[in-house]
Amino acid sequence: MTMKLTTDPSAATLLPIAKKEGVSTVWDRHRAMQPQCGFGQLGVCCRICWKGPCRIDPFGDGPQRGICGADADTIVARNVIRMIAAGAAGHSEHGRHVALALQGVAEGRLPAYQIRDEAKLRAVAAKLDICTEGQDIPAIAAAVAKATLEDFQNQDHDAPCNWIEASLTKKRLERLQALHVLPHNIDAVITQIMGRTLVGCDADPVNLILGGIKGALADFDGMCLATELSDALFGTPSPVITAANLGVIKPDAVNIAVHGHNPLLSEVVCEVAGQMDEEARKAGAKDGINIVGICCTGNEVMVRHGIPLAANYLSQELALITGAVDAMVVDVQCIMPSVSEIGACFHTAVITTMAENKIPGATHVDFKEETALESARRIVATAIDAYKRRDPRRVNIPDFKQTAIVGFGVESVVGALATLNAEDPLQPLIENIANGNIRGIALFAGCNSTQVAQDSSFVTMAKKLAANNVLMLATGCGAGSFAKHGLMTQEATLEYAGDSLKAVLTAIGTSAGLNGPLPLVLHMGSCVDNSRAVQVAVAVADKLGVDLDQLPLVASAPEAMSEKAVAIGTWSVALGIPTHLGTMPQVTGSAKVTELLTQTAKDLLGGYFLVELDPNLAADKLLEVIEERRKGLGI
Ligand code: SF4
Ligand code: FE2
């Protein structure tokens, strides 16, 4: 039974305990929800006004238009682009927080933060075309923050956002400009989507989807700036050996799980935890304080500091069922509201921290960058207090953890390649792609969904692509899946990589001082860090003088579920990348919208959605796409 729900080995220990304790999990609620609404699944349910809800009969017998006259194409298109707007809002709001923090640091207002990576800040300034000559670090930070915040303020419709302009190939920018889908202002574009999808506004599915593409590109802009400014503030990731899965929770430590997406708080919690370790020991925790990560907050601190990852999205509740998490500190996104109830069944303090993200039953510690240290101290003290209430008889930590070598940002990938060719680091990668040792590159991203046995599609696809010599990058909960299942190890490379991929990964890893191959899948960070993979692709495309839609590059979200994944998938397509979805998107109630996203997009943008629920077939299809692209390049 358990294996149908999840392939995470720790679930086999914990789901029976959840049952015994009377705790319902995401999988229980999924089962209770069956059968799910067919209209919703097809995207043909409209709740945009109070004359509704309306739904279109997919079999053609019942209503074919809503009460206002909207047909299935309009309804589906409106619904999907509202999802894009929500995803873009989440990522770019995260980005705005980071940009404002950078501005605060530049102005000396935020004692908890500093510029940890000055070289990265300078590189970002250069990328944004900001002159830094004779400027000190605070001045550069101020100028970078200003240019970044312009992406939320610019009112000139013809001037694209600064970050997107600095982050794509010239050809791609021209192509997007010609379609009028380059965003000029993240906030404005999101607002436009909400405005045009009101009752009685834009009813043209093509026009709506183009508006959605612009919103998705605003999402990309927000992700680029979130990633790069976080690197400047908190450090650029470099390879680090750590561990993943619930076995990273320690029985004799005060365990604090940091969960959500935004690194602004978790960075300070990590720092303060080090300072308060002695207090935890005094409270009886002989291993002091142990920070573990969940979801993308987990990925952020994992790739930067080697903090172990306890869980990805679907196992967040299981972390609490171990009975050994003393505090779960959450910021934004992907936090199941159920965690406060489960925390209350145990001794766990579930702490919300963002004014706009509260959960009934949780403790709220208001987090502001200005007073971050105080908030972090309060959070750690609350965890130590909770630890004193922990019932050791209810502790069940599964004995599962896997080594994970993580932290492959653009700089570390290029750095590793530079050990083979210092003058032209990309050359070895390009050579190996050209000669076929590496057939292509796949970026795995996105969530877990209860529609798929947790992690199974990620792992199945990765093993098949690896055997066929595809280089793999991963972010978000996809990266979490691979880390938990041991695919971010050197052993995985030796076991699963095809011969030529194995040879390349071994040559790079050995020359970069890893004493063996690079791991089979390279962990690039959190969901916003998908922008890192684009940066690598843009560098390769620029060097070859081609555009992104010519590269043997594919993306896949085999277990997607979030509106953020809709936004990411759509910009991936807009950048020219064939993008696989392994769960059914809620658009199939409109043949027109489905065609736009899976076929017309190919002519307009070069990228397109490819939906395949079977992970084996999906891997085969991506391999075909890669071979088609290779043929196009004549390699
Ligand atoms: Fe129905 Fe139109 Fe209102 Fe949607 S906007 S609920 S289709 S009347
Ligand atoms: Fe994420």
XYZ file of C-alpha atoms and ligand atoms in Angstrom:
644
model
C 0.000 0.000 0.000
C 2.659 2.414 1.111
C 4.697 1.950 -2.033
C 1.785 3.065 -4.200
C 1.706 6.398 -2.417
C 5.362 7.110 -2.159
C 8.691 5.532 -2.951
C 10.378 7.383 -0.116
C 11.629 4.578 2.135
C 11.067 6.592 5.302
C 7.308 6.562 4.690
C 7.163 2.818 5.308
C 8.230 3.475 8.912
C 6.134 6.557 9.485
C 2.790 6.017 7.737
C 1.816 3.129 10.051
C 2.718 5.362 12.993
C 0.565 8.161 11.597
C -2.290 5.679 11.377
C -1.735 4.468 14.934
C -1.625 8.053 16.215
C -4.784 8.941 14.294
C -2.939 11.558 12.244
C -4.215 11.996 8.712
C -1.638 12.717 6.038
C -1.731 14.178 2.560
C -2.279 10.674 1.169
C -5.303 10.034 3.432
C -6.815 13.324 2.335
C -6.086 12.531 -1.309
C -7.959 9.248 -0.961
C -10.874 10.942 0.807
C -11.120 13.432 -2.070
C -11.769 10.733 -4.702
C -13.312 10.965 -7.174
C -12.026 14.447 -7.889
C -14.036 16.952 -9.895
C -13.774 16.157 -13.594
C -14.697 19.684 -14.632
C -11.888 21.093 -12.524
C -9.436 18.574 -13.916
C -10.276 19.690 -17.446
C -10.081 23.369 -16.494
C -13.660 24.037 -17.644
C -15.045 25.138 -14.286
C -15.347 28.935 -14.016
C -15.833 30.767 -10.717
C -14.793 34.166 -11.967
C -18.163 35.778 -11.239
C -21.183 35.204 -9.009
C -23.538 34.319 -11.804
C -21.461 31.168 -11.809
C -19.971 28.819 -11.022
C -20.362 27.596 -14.585
C -18.946 24.522 -16.212
C -18.809 23.343 -19.783
C -19.987 19.851 -20.593
C -16.947 18.111 -22.083
C -19.140 15.563 -23.878
C -21.031 18.208 -25.805
C -24.473 17.267 -24.422
C -24.839 20.042 -21.855
C -23.935 23.758 -21.857
C -21.118 24.788 -24.167
C -21.003 28.333 -22.825
C -21.059 29.848 -19.364
C -23.903 32.182 -18.382
C -21.912 35.198 -19.669
C -21.198 33.429 -22.937
C -17.598 32.345 -22.248
C -16.780 29.067 -23.988
C -14.389 26.329 -22.888
C -11.432 27.939 -24.671
C -11.924 31.255 -22.879
C -12.547 29.622 -19.510
C -9.536 27.297 -19.725
C -7.235 30.082 -20.951
C -8.374 32.443 -18.197
C -7.905 29.776 -15.539
C -4.435 28.790 -16.656
C -3.092 32.316 -16.915
C -4.429 33.151 -13.458
C -2.315 30.226 -12.269
C 0.681 31.753 -14.010
C -0.025 35.090 -12.335
C -0.119 33.422 -8.915
C 3.144 31.573 -9.569
C 4.831 34.725 -10.828
C 3.545 36.648 -7.815
C 5.033 34.092 -5.427
C 8.474 34.035 -6.995
C 8.747 37.731 -7.634
C 7.485 38.683 -4.189
C 10.271 36.483 -2.851
C 12.645 38.326 -5.208
C 11.383 41.722 -4.094
C 12.086 40.827 -0.434
C 15.644 39.910 -1.329
C 16.113 43.087 -3.405
C 14.790 45.253 -0.583
C 17.118 43.473 1.833
C 20.043 44.235 -0.483
C 18.974 47.868 -0.521
C 18.751 47.846 3.292
C 22.249 46.388 3.561
C 23.552 49.040 1.158
C 22.057 51.718 3.385
C 23.433 50.126 6.552
C 19.967 49.504 7.987
C 20.067 45.721 8.421
C 22.589 44.528 10.988
C 21.665 40.856 10.491
C 22.816 40.875 6.866
C 25.910 41.623 4.879
C 27.270 41.109 1.382
C 28.905 37.712 1.798
C 29.963 37.394 -1.821
C 31.392 40.662 -3.083
C 32.680 39.070 -6.281
C 29.159 37.937 -7.101
C 27.787 41.396 -6.408
C 30.328 42.866 -8.831
C 29.489 40.211 -11.418
C 25.789 41.045 -11.068
C 26.524 44.744 -11.460
C 28.497 44.032 -14.624
C 25.681 41.869 -15.944
C 23.212 44.708 -15.375
C 25.606 47.122 -17.084
C 26.192 49.127 -13.930
C 29.476 50.986 -13.836
C 31.349 50.044 -10.662
C 34.606 51.855 -11.227
C 35.719 53.629 -8.084
C 32.553 52.518 -6.244
C 32.671 50.798 -2.877
C 30.570 47.746 -2.055
C 27.636 49.597 -0.428
C 27.409 51.892 -3.459
C 27.445 48.942 -5.849
C 24.825 47.159 -3.757
C 22.645 50.272 -3.808
C 22.927 50.566 -7.586
C 22.156 46.866 -8.112
C 19.147 47.084 -5.782
C 17.893 50.178 -7.615
C 18.203 48.582 -11.046
C 16.455 45.482 -9.709
C 13.590 47.373 -8.111
C 13.048 49.151 -11.456
C 11.731 45.795 -12.666
C 8.820 46.366 -10.294
C 8.382 50.052 -11.082
C 9.100 50.802 -14.724
C 6.078 52.267 -16.533
C 7.570 52.344 -20.043
C 5.875 49.464 -21.857
C 8.549 49.365 -24.529
C 11.448 48.949 -22.110
C 11.793 45.325 -21.003
C 12.709 44.478 -17.407
C 16.423 44.866 -16.675
C 16.996 41.329 -15.490
C 15.393 39.544 -18.411
C 17.309 41.744 -20.822
C 20.547 40.768 -19.105
C 19.714 37.064 -18.893
C 18.805 35.805 -22.378
C 20.371 35.436 -25.779
C 19.920 38.363 -28.147
C 17.993 36.182 -30.582
C 15.597 35.044 -27.875
C 14.963 38.600 -26.750
C 14.188 39.625 -30.323
C 11.822 36.712 -30.788
C 9.971 37.486 -27.569
C 9.880 41.192 -28.360
C 8.321 40.456 -31.742
C 5.511 38.629 -29.955
C 5.090 41.522 -27.488
C 5.572 39.193 -24.540
C 8.630 40.726 -22.900
C 7.582 42.047 -19.479
C 8.345 45.674 -18.637
C 7.292 45.539 -14.980
C 6.627 42.392 -12.971
C 3.859 43.859 -10.848
C 2.126 45.473 -13.808
C 2.156 42.282 -15.845
C 0.654 40.258 -12.991
C -1.978 42.934 -12.452
C -2.776 42.908 -16.179
C -3.442 39.180 -16.030
C -5.867 39.618 -13.168
C -7.529 42.552 -14.937
C -7.903 40.956 -18.338
C -9.400 37.770 -16.867
C -12.242 39.552 -15.064
C -15.768 38.770 -16.191
C -16.392 40.499 -19.475
C -12.785 41.226 -20.490
C -10.348 39.321 -22.691
C -12.150 36.356 -24.250
C -9.650 35.487 -26.996
C -7.759 32.340 -25.942
C -4.698 33.186 -28.056
C -4.498 36.697 -26.670
C -5.006 35.366 -23.149
C -2.246 32.779 -23.497
C 0.138 35.418 -24.880
C -0.671 37.503 -21.793
C 0.097 34.420 -19.713
C 3.438 33.954 -21.464
C 4.321 37.534 -20.605
C 3.386 36.781 -16.988
C 5.533 33.656 -17.042
C 8.467 35.697 -18.339
C 7.878 38.117 -15.465
C 8.150 35.037 -13.242
C 11.490 34.233 -14.894
C 12.669 37.784 -14.275
C 11.713 37.512 -10.588
C 13.519 34.189 -10.283
C 16.712 35.479 -11.901
C 16.929 38.407 -9.539
C 15.993 36.324 -6.480
C 18.765 33.819 -7.203
C 21.520 36.246 -8.036
C 20.891 38.714 -5.233
C 20.609 35.847 -2.719
C 24.037 34.681 -3.859
C 25.466 38.158 -3.277
C 23.905 38.334 0.182
C 24.375 34.760 1.370
C 27.124 33.319 -0.798
C 27.253 31.534 -4.126
C 26.857 27.764 -3.801
C 29.854 25.518 -4.250
C 29.986 21.729 -4.033
C 29.426 20.427 -0.535
C 28.787 16.943 0.806
C 25.692 16.577 2.948
C 22.797 14.184 3.435
C 19.101 13.860 2.697
C 16.001 12.151 4.089
C 14.468 11.944 7.523
C 17.423 10.090 8.992
C 19.156 13.483 9.197
C 16.953 14.311 12.210
C 18.992 13.593 15.338
C 17.500 11.966 18.433
C 19.739 13.881 20.851
C 19.541 17.322 19.307
C 17.077 20.177 19.279
C 15.839 19.701 15.722
C 14.681 22.799 13.891
C 13.169 22.271 10.441
C 13.305 25.328 8.166
C 10.565 25.054 5.561
C 9.244 27.176 2.722
C 11.189 29.140 0.136
C 12.726 32.402 1.184
C 16.297 32.306 2.561
C 16.094 35.657 4.366
C 14.957 34.141 7.652
C 16.543 30.693 7.468
C 19.996 32.189 6.936
C 19.696 34.105 10.201
C 18.192 31.103 12.024
C 21.224 29.031 10.996
C 23.563 31.703 12.300
C 21.736 32.220 15.597
C 21.433 28.465 16.146
C 25.233 28.283 16.186
C 25.321 30.961 18.872
C 22.638 29.257 20.994
C 23.998 25.730 20.749
C 25.172 25.788 24.358
C 21.659 26.618 25.574
C 20.350 23.553 23.788
C 23.002 21.393 25.439
C 22.067 22.828 28.819
C 18.488 21.802 28.110
C 19.715 18.223 27.752
C 20.299 17.956 24.003
C 23.793 16.510 23.938
C 24.102 17.058 20.186
C 23.114 20.726 20.452
C 21.000 22.266 17.706
C 20.436 20.455 14.423
C 18.939 22.462 11.564
C 17.332 20.442 8.801
C 15.659 21.669 5.633
C 12.317 21.021 3.978
C 11.303 22.065 0.449
C 13.141 25.030 -1.041
C 14.149 26.844 2.125
C 15.871 23.526 2.725
C 17.463 23.613 -0.723
C 18.673 27.192 -0.214
C 20.558 26.382 2.997
C 21.614 22.990 1.657
C 23.420 24.299 -1.417
C 24.984 27.219 0.448
C 25.879 25.661 3.791
C 25.519 21.917 3.469
C 22.554 21.845 5.877
C 20.957 18.392 5.414
C 17.573 18.090 3.719
C 14.956 16.219 5.744
C 12.082 16.191 3.280
C 10.676 17.417 0.032
C 7.078 18.567 -0.377
C 5.074 15.391 0.172
C 7.034 14.221 3.210
C 6.812 17.448 5.219
C 4.150 15.908 7.455
C 6.255 12.786 7.962
C 8.996 14.975 9.420
C 6.585 15.880 12.237
C 5.475 12.287 12.723
C 9.054 11.387 13.695
C 8.149 13.065 16.999
C 11.638 14.552 17.039
C 11.165 17.880 15.265
C 11.047 20.497 17.997
C 10.232 23.451 15.794
C 9.122 23.740 12.201
C 9.783 27.291 11.053
C 7.955 28.216 7.896
C 8.120 31.214 5.607
C 6.234 31.113 2.302
C 4.943 28.596 -0.270
C 4.343 24.836 -0.254
C 3.596 24.652 3.465
C 0.652 22.334 4.065
C -1.834 23.976 6.439
C -2.108 20.563 8.103
C 1.308 20.950 9.743
C -0.007 22.990 12.682
C -2.507 20.278 13.586
C 0.076 17.506 13.300
C 2.601 19.572 15.247
C -0.007 19.928 18.003
C -0.390 16.129 18.161
C 3.255 16.019 19.111
C 5.250 18.645 20.988
C 6.356 20.495 17.868
C 6.188 24.276 17.737
C 5.036 25.188 14.230
C 6.101 28.785 13.740
C 4.887 31.029 10.944
C 6.999 34.082 10.269
C 5.555 36.099 7.399
C 2.751 38.588 7.970
C 1.026 37.430 4.789
C 1.395 33.690 5.507
C -0.226 32.562 8.755
C -1.709 29.176 9.679
C -4.442 28.701 12.290
C -3.019 26.890 15.293
C 0.580 27.892 14.596
C 2.652 30.292 16.679
C 3.433 33.485 14.782
C 6.788 35.189 15.222
C 6.715 38.243 13.016
C 9.822 38.413 10.877
C 11.208 41.708 9.645
C 14.644 42.078 8.136
C 15.339 44.970 10.558
C 14.818 42.754 13.597
C 15.812 39.416 12.085
C 18.256 38.516 14.843
C 15.658 38.985 17.583
C 13.084 36.925 15.684
C 15.608 34.175 15.049
C 16.576 34.098 18.732
C 12.933 33.835 19.717
C 12.422 31.007 17.270
C 15.453 29.052 18.481
C 14.455 29.620 22.131
C 10.949 28.340 21.331
C 12.498 25.222 19.783
C 14.654 24.608 22.861
C 11.582 24.984 25.067
C 9.629 22.550 22.922
C 12.508 20.085 23.080
C 12.027 19.946 26.851
C 8.479 18.736 26.231
C 9.488 16.047 23.715
C 8.278 12.551 24.616
C 11.146 10.168 23.792
C 8.719 7.228 23.636
C 7.024 8.808 20.641
C 10.254 9.365 18.717
C 10.561 7.319 15.524
C 13.316 8.542 13.244
C 13.568 6.334 10.150
C 17.037 5.020 9.601
C 17.218 6.404 6.078
C 19.541 9.024 4.775
C 21.605 9.281 1.647
C 24.768 11.175 0.967
C 24.241 14.082 -1.397
C 26.896 16.184 -3.107
C 25.123 19.451 -3.843
C 25.783 23.099 -4.669
C 26.297 23.273 -8.421
C 25.685 26.871 -9.335
C 26.881 28.286 -12.629
C 30.116 29.422 -10.996
C 30.938 25.987 -9.593
C 30.043 24.195 -12.826
C 32.204 26.606 -14.813
C 34.854 26.361 -12.085
C 34.937 22.572 -12.375
C 35.138 22.802 -16.172
C 37.917 25.380 -15.851
C 40.116 22.747 -14.258
C 40.083 21.065 -17.680
C 40.397 24.211 -19.744
C 41.163 27.355 -17.789
C 41.045 29.663 -20.774
C 37.802 28.434 -22.210
C 35.880 26.547 -19.518
C 32.765 25.890 -21.602
C 34.788 24.247 -24.359
C 35.040 20.784 -22.721
C 31.266 20.741 -22.169
C 30.551 21.831 -25.722
C 33.052 19.358 -27.165
C 31.484 16.497 -25.267
C 28.012 17.487 -26.390
C 29.210 17.850 -29.975
C 30.988 14.491 -30.027
C 27.972 12.806 -28.453
C 29.593 11.747 -25.185
C 26.838 13.857 -23.664
C 23.727 13.494 -25.808
C 21.955 16.427 -24.205
C 21.014 18.185 -21.003
C 17.836 17.714 -18.953
C 16.678 20.047 -16.223
C 14.411 18.397 -13.666
C 12.269 20.784 -11.690
C 9.039 21.074 -9.843
C 7.051 19.518 -7.138
C 5.737 16.263 -5.738
C 2.080 15.456 -6.337
C -0.228 12.876 -4.764
C -1.108 11.949 -8.351
C 2.236 10.181 -8.605
C 3.877 7.767 -6.156
C 6.194 10.262 -4.502
C 9.580 10.621 -6.227
C 8.979 7.618 -8.511
C 8.722 9.515 -11.797
C 11.806 11.603 -11.053
C 13.881 8.541 -10.259
C 12.611 6.398 -13.150
C 13.207 9.128 -15.703
C 16.631 10.049 -14.355
C 17.903 6.477 -14.464
C 16.803 6.085 -18.072
C 18.201 9.420 -19.219
C 21.467 8.724 -17.385
C 21.839 5.371 -19.119
C 21.411 7.264 -22.382
C 24.161 9.722 -21.525
C 22.068 12.765 -20.724
C 23.580 15.260 -18.290
C 21.045 16.120 -15.597
C 20.470 19.215 -13.498
C 17.831 19.526 -10.783
C 16.163 22.097 -8.575
C 13.370 22.309 -6.034
C 11.560 19.202 -4.854
C 12.931 17.351 -7.868
C 16.384 17.896 -6.456
C 15.016 16.753 -3.102
C 13.806 13.503 -4.690
C 17.178 12.758 -6.225
C 19.039 13.637 -3.034
C 16.816 11.358 -0.932
C 17.181 8.495 -3.386
C 20.941 8.618 -3.594
C 21.238 9.971 -7.145
C 23.401 12.912 -6.091
C 26.324 10.636 -5.326
C 29.428 9.519 -7.163
C 28.276 5.925 -6.711
C 25.099 6.714 -8.656
C 27.212 8.004 -11.534
C 29.221 4.795 -11.559
C 26.081 2.668 -11.354
C 23.622 4.426 -13.654
C 25.461 6.682 -16.111
C 26.025 5.443 -19.621
C 29.692 4.820 -20.448
C 30.406 8.087 -22.210
C 28.569 10.228 -19.653
C 30.389 8.381 -16.895
C 33.722 9.115 -18.535
C 32.941 12.833 -18.864
C 31.632 13.172 -15.300
C 34.684 11.307 -14.038
C 37.097 13.476 -15.994
C 35.499 16.691 -14.717
C 35.064 15.472 -11.138
C 38.573 14.114 -10.872
C 40.168 17.192 -12.321
C 38.043 19.380 -9.996
C 39.466 17.520 -6.993
C 36.395 15.441 -6.146
C 38.380 12.222 -6.206
C 35.948 10.656 -8.600
C 33.051 11.598 -10.836
C 30.595 14.433 -10.436
C 27.308 13.199 -8.975
C 24.790 11.770 -11.431
C 22.387 14.695 -10.990
C 23.700 18.187 -10.264
C 21.750 20.018 -7.543
C 21.402 23.630 -8.664
C 19.266 24.846 -5.760
C 15.703 25.886 -5.086
C 12.879 26.493 -7.565
C 13.914 30.098 -8.175
C 17.353 28.705 -9.032
C 16.027 27.255 -12.266
C 17.450 30.512 -13.518
C 20.918 29.011 -12.926
C 20.259 26.288 -15.475
C 19.131 28.918 -17.994
C 22.345 30.822 -17.373
C 24.403 27.756 -18.293
C 22.263 27.210 -21.395
C 22.545 30.859 -22.454
C 26.323 30.748 -22.058
C 26.519 27.629 -24.246
C 24.121 29.077 -26.838
C 26.026 32.365 -26.981
C 29.290 30.541 -27.463
C 27.846 28.481 -30.297
C 26.091 31.503 -31.793
C 22.712 29.748 -31.666
C 19.487 30.326 -29.756
C 18.153 28.284 -26.861
C 15.621 26.433 -29.010
C 18.426 24.852 -30.983
C 20.222 23.275 -28.043
C 19.728 19.612 -27.102
C 18.177 20.828 -23.877
C 14.916 19.664 -22.309
C 13.104 20.349 -19.062
C 10.856 18.095 -17.051
C 8.481 18.475 -14.122
C 7.393 14.854 -13.706
C 5.432 15.418 -10.489
C 4.224 19.006 -10.934
C 1.342 20.422 -8.904
C 1.924 24.081 -7.973
C 0.795 27.185 -9.812
C 4.468 28.125 -9.649
C 5.215 25.087 -11.813
C 2.706 26.381 -14.368
C 4.598 29.672 -14.469
C 8.023 28.015 -14.667
C 6.908 25.526 -17.300
C 5.458 28.304 -19.407
C 8.604 30.436 -19.361
C 10.642 27.351 -20.083
C 8.536 26.864 -23.212
C 8.846 30.587 -24.015
C 12.625 30.295 -23.843
C 12.516 27.566 -26.468
C 12.832 24.526 -24.240
C 10.688 21.411 -24.808
C 9.116 20.935 -21.398
C 7.691 17.688 -20.109
C 4.855 17.472 -17.599
C 4.254 14.141 -15.877
C 0.940 15.145 -14.322
C -2.077 16.225 -16.332
C -2.331 20.027 -16.592
C -5.846 21.404 -16.083
C -6.243 22.599 -19.679
C -7.449 19.611 -21.663
C -11.056 20.838 -21.657
C -10.011 23.212 -24.415
C -8.656 21.680 -27.598
C -7.509 25.129 -28.683
C -5.512 25.920 -25.545
C -4.043 22.414 -25.536
C -2.970 22.863 -29.136
C -1.512 26.299 -28.415
C 0.642 24.991 -25.592
C 1.732 21.710 -27.132
C 1.971 22.560 -30.842
C 1.552 26.193 -31.874
C 4.114 27.167 -29.242
C 6.682 25.165 -31.179
C 6.333 27.407 -34.227
C 6.121 30.612 -32.238
C 8.778 29.951 -29.622
C 10.620 26.717 -30.407
C 9.632 25.339 -27.011
C 6.423 23.461 -26.230
C 4.753 21.349 -23.554
C 4.975 17.606 -23.828
C 2.577 15.746 -21.540
C 3.349 12.107 -20.733
C 2.257 10.516 -17.492
C 4.310 7.328 -17.891
C 7.869 8.161 -16.787
C 9.459 5.505 -18.982
C 7.729 6.767 -22.094
C 8.440 10.332 -21.031
C 12.160 9.591 -20.892
C 11.953 7.995 -24.361
C 10.169 11.052 -25.736
C 12.726 13.424 -24.265
C 15.507 11.325 -25.756
C 13.823 11.627 -29.135
C 13.566 15.397 -28.731
C 17.257 15.552 -27.825
C 18.189 13.549 -30.932
C 15.982 15.786 -33.082
C 17.767 18.857 -31.714
C 21.160 17.274 -32.321
C 20.184 16.593 -35.890
C 19.146 20.227 -36.261
C 22.602 21.305 -35.145
C 24.240 18.754 -37.423
C 25.913 16.899 -34.545
Fe -19.982 31.761 -15.578
Fe -19.009 33.702 -17.163
Fe -19.282 34.118 -14.533
Fe -17.415 32.416 -15.454
S -17.468 34.602 -15.795
S -18.782 32.089 -13.707
S -18.444 31.528 -17.229
S -20.928 33.715 -16.009
Fe 10.230 25.221 -4.466
